[in-house]
């Protein structure tokens, strides 16, 4: 049936979307969505000024030093990672990747596609990549010029010690690349203290914008060294930066609406009290989720000391009636979207703690899960309670 625009918009105004307990895209504020109700020309002064302010705010979130800059890149987070890896490693360079989950593996895939010489150090998904193993690898292979690590490995929700890796990477004079996609904006990151040369995140994670672009915080010196190294045209990180620094414009059509939303999201991040306050809200969501889930008998996959407050993996309950698809759909029908697992060795699902959600949403999710377990006739036995 065709709906007139007025009917559609009256439906929209009474519409409440499902709460997204996912790693992104996330639930965003109404005001962030409303910021998109404009049509700005990409070469218009107002838009160019907004881009400038966005870039400046991003730099400030990662450092108070002039040594850093930021680049916006069209596409999702992976595009920003691919832009970085394919733009900053020379043909005679070699990349070492620390892997403990699917996103680490993705870095390796990108390196392979671009024929970037790469080597990996792979660890179990419930384990942080070992600092001593990194040290030994850099000592024994002097060909390595770049090291890449994941901050929050969203596969499990584990937080990797990027500052400790950074000290070793810098001691070996390598360039340090960090995928901080799901941590940036909720975990304070000091680019300088961590020795990070390139940090990548995206518009639709903890800054609570909508999807459309990724961003890279870069040490200027490391970025300048990447001039002319790009393996693609559209993902050339240096050329993108040069354009933004020059006339303030994107080389190719920018996601104007998504940038307007992101600008509003950055203002709201500041209003909330910045990264520390946002992290504190997410941590409360995490703690409330964990205790509600444990009370119902669910078990978290990670040890509490490795677990971050971004996303948590829970084991499937050991009950013959449990079926993830059904569990997921019943929760979705009740207005709550959770996330499937991505682990290679364990059956898990994930619950995110990020986005414009608070304790009331977490409580509603807990009630919905309890109700769903009753509907599915699942009784989780209490076990392994230490
Ligand atoms: C979300 C995420 C990405 C990027 O995923 P996209 O789907 O391309 O946005 C990359 N790394 C990590 C750790 C992530 O959480």
Tab-separated table of C-alpha atoms and ligand atoms in Angstrom:
chain	number	residue	atom	x	y	z
A	1	UNK	CA	0.000	0.000	0.000
A	2	UNK	CA	1.281	3.468	-0.836
A	3	UNK	CA	1.425	5.810	2.139
A	4	UNK	CA	1.366	9.552	1.633
A	5	UNK	CA	4.270	11.477	3.120
A	6	UNK	CA	2.069	13.040	5.803
A	7	UNK	CA	0.877	9.610	6.943
A	8	UNK	CA	4.445	8.341	7.015
A	9	UNK	CA	5.697	11.257	9.083
A	10	UNK	CA	2.849	10.978	11.589
A	11	UNK	CA	3.776	7.307	11.998
A	12	UNK	CA	7.385	8.310	12.465
A	13	UNK	CA	6.613	10.796	15.220
A	14	UNK	CA	4.940	8.126	17.336
A	15	UNK	CA	7.503	5.508	16.423
A	16	UNK	CA	9.882	4.162	19.006
A	17	UNK	CA	12.626	2.104	17.488
A	18	UNK	CA	13.901	-1.040	19.129
A	19	UNK	CA	16.790	-0.572	21.550
A	20	UNK	CA	20.033	-1.685	19.906
A	21	UNK	CA	22.176	-3.726	22.311
A	22	UNK	CA	24.689	-4.251	19.517
A	23	UNK	CA	28.198	-3.089	18.574
A	24	UNK	CA	26.771	-0.642	16.030
A	25	UNK	CA	24.941	0.947	14.446
A	26	UNK	CA	23.625	2.046	17.806
A	27	UNK	CA	20.631	3.762	19.301
A	28	UNK	CA	21.138	7.499	18.839
A	29	UNK	CA	19.428	10.518	20.399
A	30	UNK	CA	16.472	12.149	18.724
A	31	UNK	CA	18.472	15.370	18.381
A	32	UNK	CA	21.285	13.555	16.546
A	33	UNK	CA	18.746	12.202	14.078
A	34	UNK	CA	17.089	15.607	13.757
A	35	UNK	CA	20.417	17.215	12.866
A	36	UNK	CA	20.141	15.367	9.545
A	37	UNK	CA	16.965	17.158	8.451
A	38	UNK	CA	18.899	19.539	6.241
A	39	UNK	CA	20.399	19.630	2.803
A	40	UNK	CA	23.812	21.248	2.829
A	41	UNK	CA	26.008	21.538	-0.209
A	42	UNK	CA	29.316	19.780	0.195
A	43	UNK	CA	31.216	22.870	-0.960
A	44	UNK	CA	29.150	25.290	1.078
A	45	UNK	CA	30.985	27.350	3.704
A	46	UNK	CA	28.642	26.206	6.473
A	47	UNK	CA	29.348	22.552	5.756
A	48	UNK	CA	33.090	23.128	5.438
A	49	UNK	CA	33.099	24.834	8.837
A	50	UNK	CA	31.226	21.939	10.393
A	51	UNK	CA	33.767	19.487	8.984
A	52	UNK	CA	36.544	21.623	10.406
A	53	UNK	CA	34.932	21.665	13.845
A	54	UNK	CA	34.335	17.904	13.750
A	55	UNK	CA	37.980	17.279	12.866
A	56	UNK	CA	39.195	19.595	15.617
A	57	UNK	CA	36.963	18.006	18.243
A	58	UNK	CA	38.198	14.556	17.256
A	59	UNK	CA	41.840	15.555	17.628
A	60	UNK	CA	41.085	16.936	21.084
A	61	UNK	CA	39.516	13.638	22.155
A	62	UNK	CA	42.788	11.824	21.435
A	63	UNK	CA	45.390	14.357	22.455
A	64	UNK	CA	46.050	17.887	23.643
A	65	UNK	CA	49.145	18.118	21.448
A	66	UNK	CA	49.514	19.854	18.056
A	67	UNK	CA	51.331	16.813	16.728
A	68	UNK	CA	48.074	15.119	15.757
A	69	UNK	CA	45.472	15.611	13.084
A	70	UNK	CA	42.300	13.859	11.968
A	71	UNK	CA	40.963	12.577	8.667
A	72	UNK	CA	37.374	11.650	7.831
A	73	UNK	CA	36.905	8.846	5.322
A	74	UNK	CA	33.655	7.857	3.632
A	75	UNK	CA	32.366	4.353	4.365
A	76	UNK	CA	32.091	2.214	7.482
A	77	UNK	CA	34.853	1.563	9.992
A	78	UNK	CA	36.527	-1.091	7.878
A	79	UNK	CA	37.022	1.458	5.094
A	80	UNK	CA	39.042	3.601	7.501
A	81	UNK	CA	41.171	0.611	8.466
A	82	UNK	CA	41.699	-0.366	4.854
A	83	UNK	CA	42.512	3.258	3.985
A	84	UNK	CA	45.146	3.322	6.713
A	85	UNK	CA	46.776	-0.034	6.045
A	86	UNK	CA	46.810	0.483	2.276
A	87	UNK	CA	48.112	4.069	2.546
A	88	UNK	CA	50.828	4.136	5.178
A	89	UNK	CA	52.936	1.004	4.693
A	90	UNK	CA	55.590	1.243	1.976
A	91	UNK	CA	56.153	-1.647	-0.407
A	92	UNK	CA	59.356	-2.549	1.425
A	93	UNK	CA	57.634	-2.348	4.822
A	94	UNK	CA	56.284	-5.220	6.906
A	95	UNK	CA	53.266	-5.281	9.175
A	96	UNK	CA	52.963	-7.280	12.394
A	97	UNK	CA	49.375	-7.866	13.558
A	98	UNK	CA	48.292	-8.852	17.068
A	99	UNK	CA	45.239	-11.078	16.754
A	100	UNK	CA	42.781	-12.343	19.342
A	101	UNK	CA	39.516	-12.208	17.458
A	102	UNK	CA	37.705	-11.578	14.193
A	103	UNK	CA	38.717	-7.919	13.859
A	104	UNK	CA	42.405	-8.748	14.170
A	105	UNK	CA	41.942	-11.366	11.460
A	106	UNK	CA	40.285	-8.727	9.292
A	107	UNK	CA	43.458	-6.608	9.439
A	108	UNK	CA	45.418	-9.565	8.107
A	109	UNK	CA	42.902	-10.075	5.302
A	110	UNK	CA	43.257	-6.439	4.276
A	111	UNK	CA	47.056	-6.683	4.308
A	112	UNK	CA	46.930	-9.823	2.166
A	113	UNK	CA	44.593	-8.294	-0.415
A	114	UNK	CA	46.947	-5.353	-0.850
A	115	UNK	CA	50.005	-7.629	-0.954
A	116	UNK	CA	51.397	-5.919	2.127
A	117	UNK	CA	54.036	-8.183	3.691
A	118	UNK	CA	52.472	-9.167	7.010
A	119	UNK	CA	53.055	-11.490	9.890
A	120	UNK	CA	50.670	-12.361	12.699
A	121	UNK	CA	50.833	-13.233	16.367
A	122	UNK	CA	47.604	-15.044	17.137
A	123	UNK	CA	46.253	-15.688	20.615
A	124	UNK	CA	43.130	-17.370	21.984
A	125	UNK	CA	40.003	-15.231	21.859
A	126	UNK	CA	39.787	-15.094	25.650
A	127	UNK	CA	43.416	-13.974	26.017
A	128	UNK	CA	45.158	-10.643	25.527
A	129	UNK	CA	48.044	-10.749	23.043
A	130	UNK	CA	51.167	-11.256	25.139
A	131	UNK	CA	53.536	-8.323	25.556
A	132	UNK	CA	56.646	-10.490	25.785
A	133	UNK	CA	55.759	-12.366	22.623
A	134	UNK	CA	55.426	-9.012	20.848
A	135	UNK	CA	58.803	-7.909	22.206
A	136	UNK	CA	60.471	-11.129	21.023
A	137	UNK	CA	58.880	-10.882	17.588
A	138	UNK	CA	60.148	-7.334	17.084
A	139	UNK	CA	63.578	-8.299	18.341
A	140	UNK	CA	63.911	-11.295	16.063
A	141	UNK	CA	62.505	-9.722	12.883
A	142	UNK	CA	64.053	-6.374	12.045
A	143	UNK	CA	62.088	-6.207	8.777
A	144	UNK	CA	58.930	-5.264	10.716
A	145	UNK	CA	58.173	-1.574	10.282
A	146	UNK	CA	54.519	-1.338	11.395
A	147	UNK	CA	52.513	-2.943	14.204
A	148	UNK	CA	48.717	-3.109	14.372
A	149	UNK	CA	46.571	-3.941	17.390
A	150	UNK	CA	42.900	-3.923	18.338
A	151	UNK	CA	41.893	-1.981	21.463
A	152	UNK	CA	38.496	-3.497	22.263
A	153	UNK	CA	38.224	-6.782	20.333
A	154	UNK	CA	34.483	-6.604	19.756
A	155	UNK	CA	34.395	-10.330	19.000
A	156	UNK	CA	34.421	-10.957	22.749
A	157	UNK	CA	34.556	-7.531	24.393
A	158	UNK	CA	38.112	-8.055	25.673
A	159	UNK	CA	40.239	-4.939	26.216
A	160	UNK	CA	43.817	-5.254	24.967
A	161	UNK	CA	46.625	-3.260	26.673
A	162	UNK	CA	47.418	-0.879	23.800
A	163	UNK	CA	49.571	1.410	25.908
A	164	UNK	CA	51.918	-1.412	26.902
A	165	UNK	CA	52.167	-2.615	23.311
A	166	UNK	CA	52.863	0.963	22.257
A	167	UNK	CA	55.907	1.276	24.512
A	168	UNK	CA	57.471	-1.785	22.880
A	169	UNK	CA	56.485	-0.726	19.367
A	170	UNK	CA	58.074	2.682	19.888
A	171	UNK	CA	61.209	1.202	21.480
A	172	UNK	CA	61.642	-0.641	18.168
A	173	UNK	CA	60.924	2.530	16.181
A	174	UNK	CA	57.942	1.037	14.389
A	175	UNK	CA	54.775	2.826	13.304
A	176	UNK	CA	51.851	1.927	15.570
A	177	UNK	CA	48.300	1.459	14.196
A	178	UNK	CA	45.358	0.877	16.533
A	179	UNK	CA	41.833	-0.173	15.648
A	180	UNK	CA	39.988	1.608	18.466
A	181	UNK	CA	36.697	1.339	16.627
A	182	UNK	CA	34.559	0.162	19.519
A	183	UNK	CA	36.495	1.796	22.383
A	184	UNK	CA	37.190	5.358	21.236
A	185	UNK	CA	34.856	7.840	22.876
A	186	UNK	CA	34.182	5.562	25.852
A	187	UNK	CA	37.711	4.687	26.968
A	188	UNK	CA	40.124	7.577	27.348
A	189	UNK	CA	42.978	7.161	24.858
A	190	UNK	CA	46.081	9.333	25.034
A	191	UNK	CA	47.656	9.058	21.583
A	192	UNK	CA	51.016	10.286	22.834
A	193	UNK	CA	51.217	8.117	25.957
A	194	UNK	CA	50.253	5.083	23.892
A	195	UNK	CA	52.638	5.981	21.082
A	196	UNK	CA	49.849	5.637	18.541
A	197	UNK	CA	50.548	6.943	15.039
A	198	UNK	CA	47.200	6.010	13.501
A	199	UNK	CA	43.985	5.360	15.435
A	200	UNK	CA	40.831	4.358	13.602
A	201	UNK	CA	37.196	4.565	14.700
A	202	UNK	CA	33.854	5.310	13.080
A	203	UNK	CA	30.835	7.582	13.199
A	204	UNK	CA	28.388	5.015	14.530
A	205	UNK	CA	30.118	3.676	17.635
A	206	UNK	CA	30.679	5.451	20.961
A	207	UNK	CA	30.397	8.993	19.655
A	208	UNK	CA	26.769	7.946	18.999
A	209	UNK	CA	26.439	9.265	15.473
A	210	UNK	CA	24.873	7.463	12.538
A	211	UNK	CA	26.787	5.273	10.052
A	212	UNK	CA	28.469	6.853	7.048
A	213	UNK	CA	32.146	7.401	7.663
A	214	UNK	CA	35.198	6.430	9.614
A	215	UNK	CA	37.823	8.705	11.066
A	216	UNK	CA	41.534	8.387	11.626
A	217	UNK	CA	43.556	10.264	14.210
A	218	UNK	CA	47.093	10.514	12.938
A	219	UNK	CA	50.489	11.653	14.108
A	220	UNK	CA	51.290	14.343	11.538
A	221	UNK	CA	54.843	13.190	10.967
A	222	UNK	CA	53.748	9.606	10.310
A	223	UNK	CA	51.011	10.850	7.993
A	224	UNK	CA	53.395	13.064	6.008
A	225	UNK	CA	55.651	10.052	5.550
A	226	UNK	CA	52.731	8.277	3.856
A	227	UNK	CA	52.614	10.686	0.928
A	228	UNK	CA	52.476	8.782	-2.339
A	229	UNK	CA	52.296	5.332	-0.731
A	230	UNK	CA	48.585	4.660	-1.285
A	231	UNK	CA	47.541	1.544	-3.188
A	232	UNK	CA	44.091	2.911	-4.050
A	233	UNK	CA	42.691	6.228	-5.226
A	234	UNK	CA	39.567	6.632	-3.089
A	235	UNK	CA	41.096	5.333	0.151
A	236	UNK	CA	44.279	7.396	-0.057
A	237	UNK	CA	44.598	8.652	3.515
A	238	UNK	CA	47.233	11.282	2.784
A	239	UNK	CA	45.387	12.706	-0.226
A	240	UNK	CA	42.173	12.817	1.801
A	241	UNK	CA	43.948	14.762	4.532
A	242	UNK	CA	45.554	17.086	2.005
A	243	UNK	CA	42.115	17.925	0.611
A	244	UNK	CA	40.610	18.537	4.033
A	245	UNK	CA	43.557	20.681	5.076
A	246	UNK	CA	43.647	22.571	1.786
A	247	UNK	CA	40.214	23.849	0.785
A	248	UNK	CA	38.477	21.955	3.592
A	249	UNK	CA	36.638	19.740	1.137
A	250	UNK	CA	36.339	16.049	0.571
A	251	UNK	CA	37.783	14.762	-2.682
A	252	UNK	CA	34.594	12.797	-3.416
A	253	UNK	CA	30.985	13.216	-2.235
A	254	UNK	CA	30.935	13.387	1.557
A	255	UNK	CA	28.152	11.843	3.676
A	256	UNK	CA	26.801	15.305	4.502
A	257	UNK	CA	23.846	14.195	6.632
A	258	UNK	CA	25.899	11.715	8.564
A	259	UNK	CA	28.481	14.421	9.304
A	260	UNK	CA	25.753	16.791	10.523
A	261	UNK	CA	24.516	14.079	12.871
A	262	UNK	CA	28.054	13.385	14.039
A	263	UNK	CA	28.678	17.050	14.762
A	264	UNK	CA	25.593	17.098	16.976
A	265	UNK	CA	26.738	13.818	18.576
A	266	UNK	CA	30.118	15.369	19.442
A	267	UNK	CA	28.348	18.314	21.085
A	268	UNK	CA	26.209	15.876	23.081
A	269	UNK	CA	29.303	13.927	24.101
A	270	UNK	CA	30.746	17.141	25.492
A	271	UNK	CA	27.444	17.958	27.247
A	272	UNK	CA	27.419	14.533	28.865
A	273	UNK	CA	30.820	15.263	30.384
A	274	UNK	CA	33.142	13.853	27.738
A	275	UNK	CA	34.723	10.459	27.358
A	276	UNK	CA	34.982	9.748	31.095
A	277	UNK	CA	31.292	10.408	31.753
A	278	UNK	CA	30.254	8.426	28.702
A	279	UNK	CA	32.466	5.539	29.777
A	280	UNK	CA	30.892	5.685	33.238
A	281	UNK	CA	27.373	5.412	31.777
A	282	UNK	CA	28.370	2.448	29.626
A	283	UNK	CA	30.055	0.814	32.625
A	284	UNK	CA	26.838	1.110	34.611
A	285	UNK	CA	24.944	-0.461	31.708
A	286	UNK	CA	27.499	-3.280	31.639
A	287	UNK	CA	27.355	-3.923	35.380
A	288	UNK	CA	23.561	-3.923	35.439
A	289	UNK	CA	23.450	-6.250	32.413
A	290	UNK	CA	25.977	-8.641	33.902
A	291	UNK	CA	24.251	-8.918	37.253
A	292	UNK	CA	20.806	-9.366	35.680
A	293	UNK	CA	22.149	-12.045	33.323
A	294	UNK	CA	24.024	-13.855	36.090
A	295	UNK	CA	20.946	-13.783	38.257
A	296	UNK	CA	19.089	-15.586	35.466
A	297	UNK	CA	21.908	-18.148	35.285
A	298	UNK	CA	23.786	-16.912	32.198
A	299	UNK	CA	27.563	-17.055	32.224
A	300	UNK	CA	29.912	-14.522	30.683
A	301	UNK	CA	32.581	-15.871	28.331
A	302	UNK	CA	35.469	-13.724	29.580
A	303	UNK	CA	37.050	-13.463	32.985
A	304	UNK	CA	35.855	-10.236	34.651
A	305	UNK	CA	39.372	-8.761	34.683
A	306	UNK	CA	39.676	-9.021	30.872
A	307	UNK	CA	36.139	-7.865	30.158
A	308	UNK	CA	35.485	-4.291	29.052
A	309	UNK	CA	32.247	-2.346	29.358
A	310	UNK	CA	31.551	-2.121	25.614
A	311	UNK	CA	30.026	-5.507	24.843
A	312	UNK	CA	29.735	-8.826	26.683
A	313	UNK	CA	29.675	-12.357	25.288
A	314	UNK	CA	27.427	-14.812	27.113
A	315	UNK	CA	27.470	-18.578	26.665
A	316	UNK	CA	24.315	-20.126	25.283
A	317	UNK	CA	22.482	-21.674	28.225
A	318	UNK	CA	22.823	-25.442	28.293
A	319	UNK	CA	19.200	-26.306	27.800
A	320	UNK	CA	17.646	-28.361	24.977
A	321	UNK	CA	14.989	-25.689	24.347
A	322	UNK	CA	17.522	-22.937	23.696
A	323	UNK	CA	17.683	-21.828	20.103
A	324	UNK	CA	19.452	-18.541	19.454
A	325	UNK	CA	17.404	-17.515	16.436
A	326	UNK	CA	14.178	-17.955	18.350
A	327	UNK	CA	15.572	-16.255	21.446
A	328	UNK	CA	16.734	-13.337	19.285
A	329	UNK	CA	13.414	-12.973	17.473
A	330	UNK	CA	11.351	-13.096	20.643
A	331	UNK	CA	13.524	-10.350	22.171
A	332	UNK	CA	13.338	-8.324	18.978
A	333	UNK	CA	9.531	-8.593	19.008
A	334	UNK	CA	9.651	-7.147	22.514
A	335	UNK	CA	11.725	-4.196	21.298
A	336	UNK	CA	15.281	-5.283	22.124
A	337	UNK	CA	17.940	-6.190	19.591
A	338	UNK	CA	20.872	-8.290	20.793
A	339	UNK	CA	23.762	-9.617	18.707
A	340	UNK	CA	24.902	-13.053	17.603
A	341	UNK	CA	28.303	-14.348	18.651
A	342	UNK	CA	31.365	-14.346	16.428
A	343	UNK	CA	33.562	-16.791	18.319
A	344	UNK	CA	35.271	-19.657	16.595
A	345	UNK	CA	35.282	-22.018	19.571
A	346	UNK	CA	32.311	-21.271	21.815
A	347	UNK	CA	28.575	-20.819	21.330
A	348	UNK	CA	27.866	-17.329	22.568
A	349	UNK	CA	25.645	-14.359	21.925
A	350	UNK	CA	26.534	-10.765	22.682
A	351	UNK	CA	24.888	-7.878	24.472
A	352	UNK	CA	26.204	-4.383	23.819
A	353	UNK	CA	26.308	-1.656	26.460
A	354	UNK	CA	26.925	1.321	24.197
A	355	UNK	CA	24.760	3.871	22.402
A	356	UNK	CA	22.075	6.175	23.758
A	357	UNK	CA	20.874	3.632	26.340
A	358	UNK	CA	20.677	3.792	30.115
A	359	UNK	CA	19.700	1.716	33.113
A	360	UNK	CA	15.974	1.841	32.286
A	361	UNK	CA	16.733	0.216	28.914
A	362	UNK	CA	18.946	-2.415	30.530
A	363	UNK	CA	16.225	-3.192	33.049
A	364	UNK	CA	13.659	-3.556	30.273
A	365	UNK	CA	16.009	-5.910	28.431
A	366	UNK	CA	16.436	-7.997	31.594
A	367	UNK	CA	12.667	-8.329	32.009
A	368	UNK	CA	12.272	-9.241	28.351
A	369	UNK	CA	14.934	-11.946	28.615
A	370	UNK	CA	13.316	-13.376	31.761
A	371	UNK	CA	9.958	-13.426	30.013
A	372	UNK	CA	11.448	-15.006	26.906
A	373	UNK	CA	13.059	-17.792	28.939
A	374	UNK	CA	9.648	-18.586	30.445
A	375	UNK	CA	8.005	-18.540	26.997
A	376	UNK	CA	10.660	-20.918	25.660
A	377	UNK	CA	10.391	-23.074	28.763
A	378	UNK	CA	14.070	-22.764	29.571
A	379	UNK	CA	15.287	-23.259	33.102
A	380	UNK	CA	18.962	-22.523	33.487
A	381	UNK	CA	20.522	-24.714	36.123
A	382	UNK	CA	22.801	-23.023	38.611
A	383	UNK	CA	26.264	-24.405	38.084
A	384	UNK	CA	29.924	-23.556	38.392
A	385	UNK	CA	29.144	-20.969	41.036
A	386	UNK	CA	32.506	-20.355	42.619
B	1	LIG	C1	32.755	-2.160	14.404
B	1	LIG	C2	34.176	-2.524	14.311
B	1	LIG	C3	34.893	-2.391	13.110
B	1	LIG	C4	34.319	-1.844	11.835
B	1	LIG	O1	33.208	-2.472	11.375
B	1	LIG	P1	32.333	-1.817	10.215
B	1	LIG	O2	31.229	-2.803	10.070
B	1	LIG	O3	33.170	-1.719	9.010
B	1	LIG	O4	31.900	-0.479	10.686
B	1	LIG	C5	36.244	-2.674	13.129
B	1	LIG	N1	36.865	-3.088	14.232
B	1	LIG	C6	36.213	-3.233	15.394
B	1	LIG	C7	36.977	-3.669	16.599
B	1	LIG	C8	34.849	-2.968	15.483
B	1	LIG	O5	34.197	-3.108	16.638
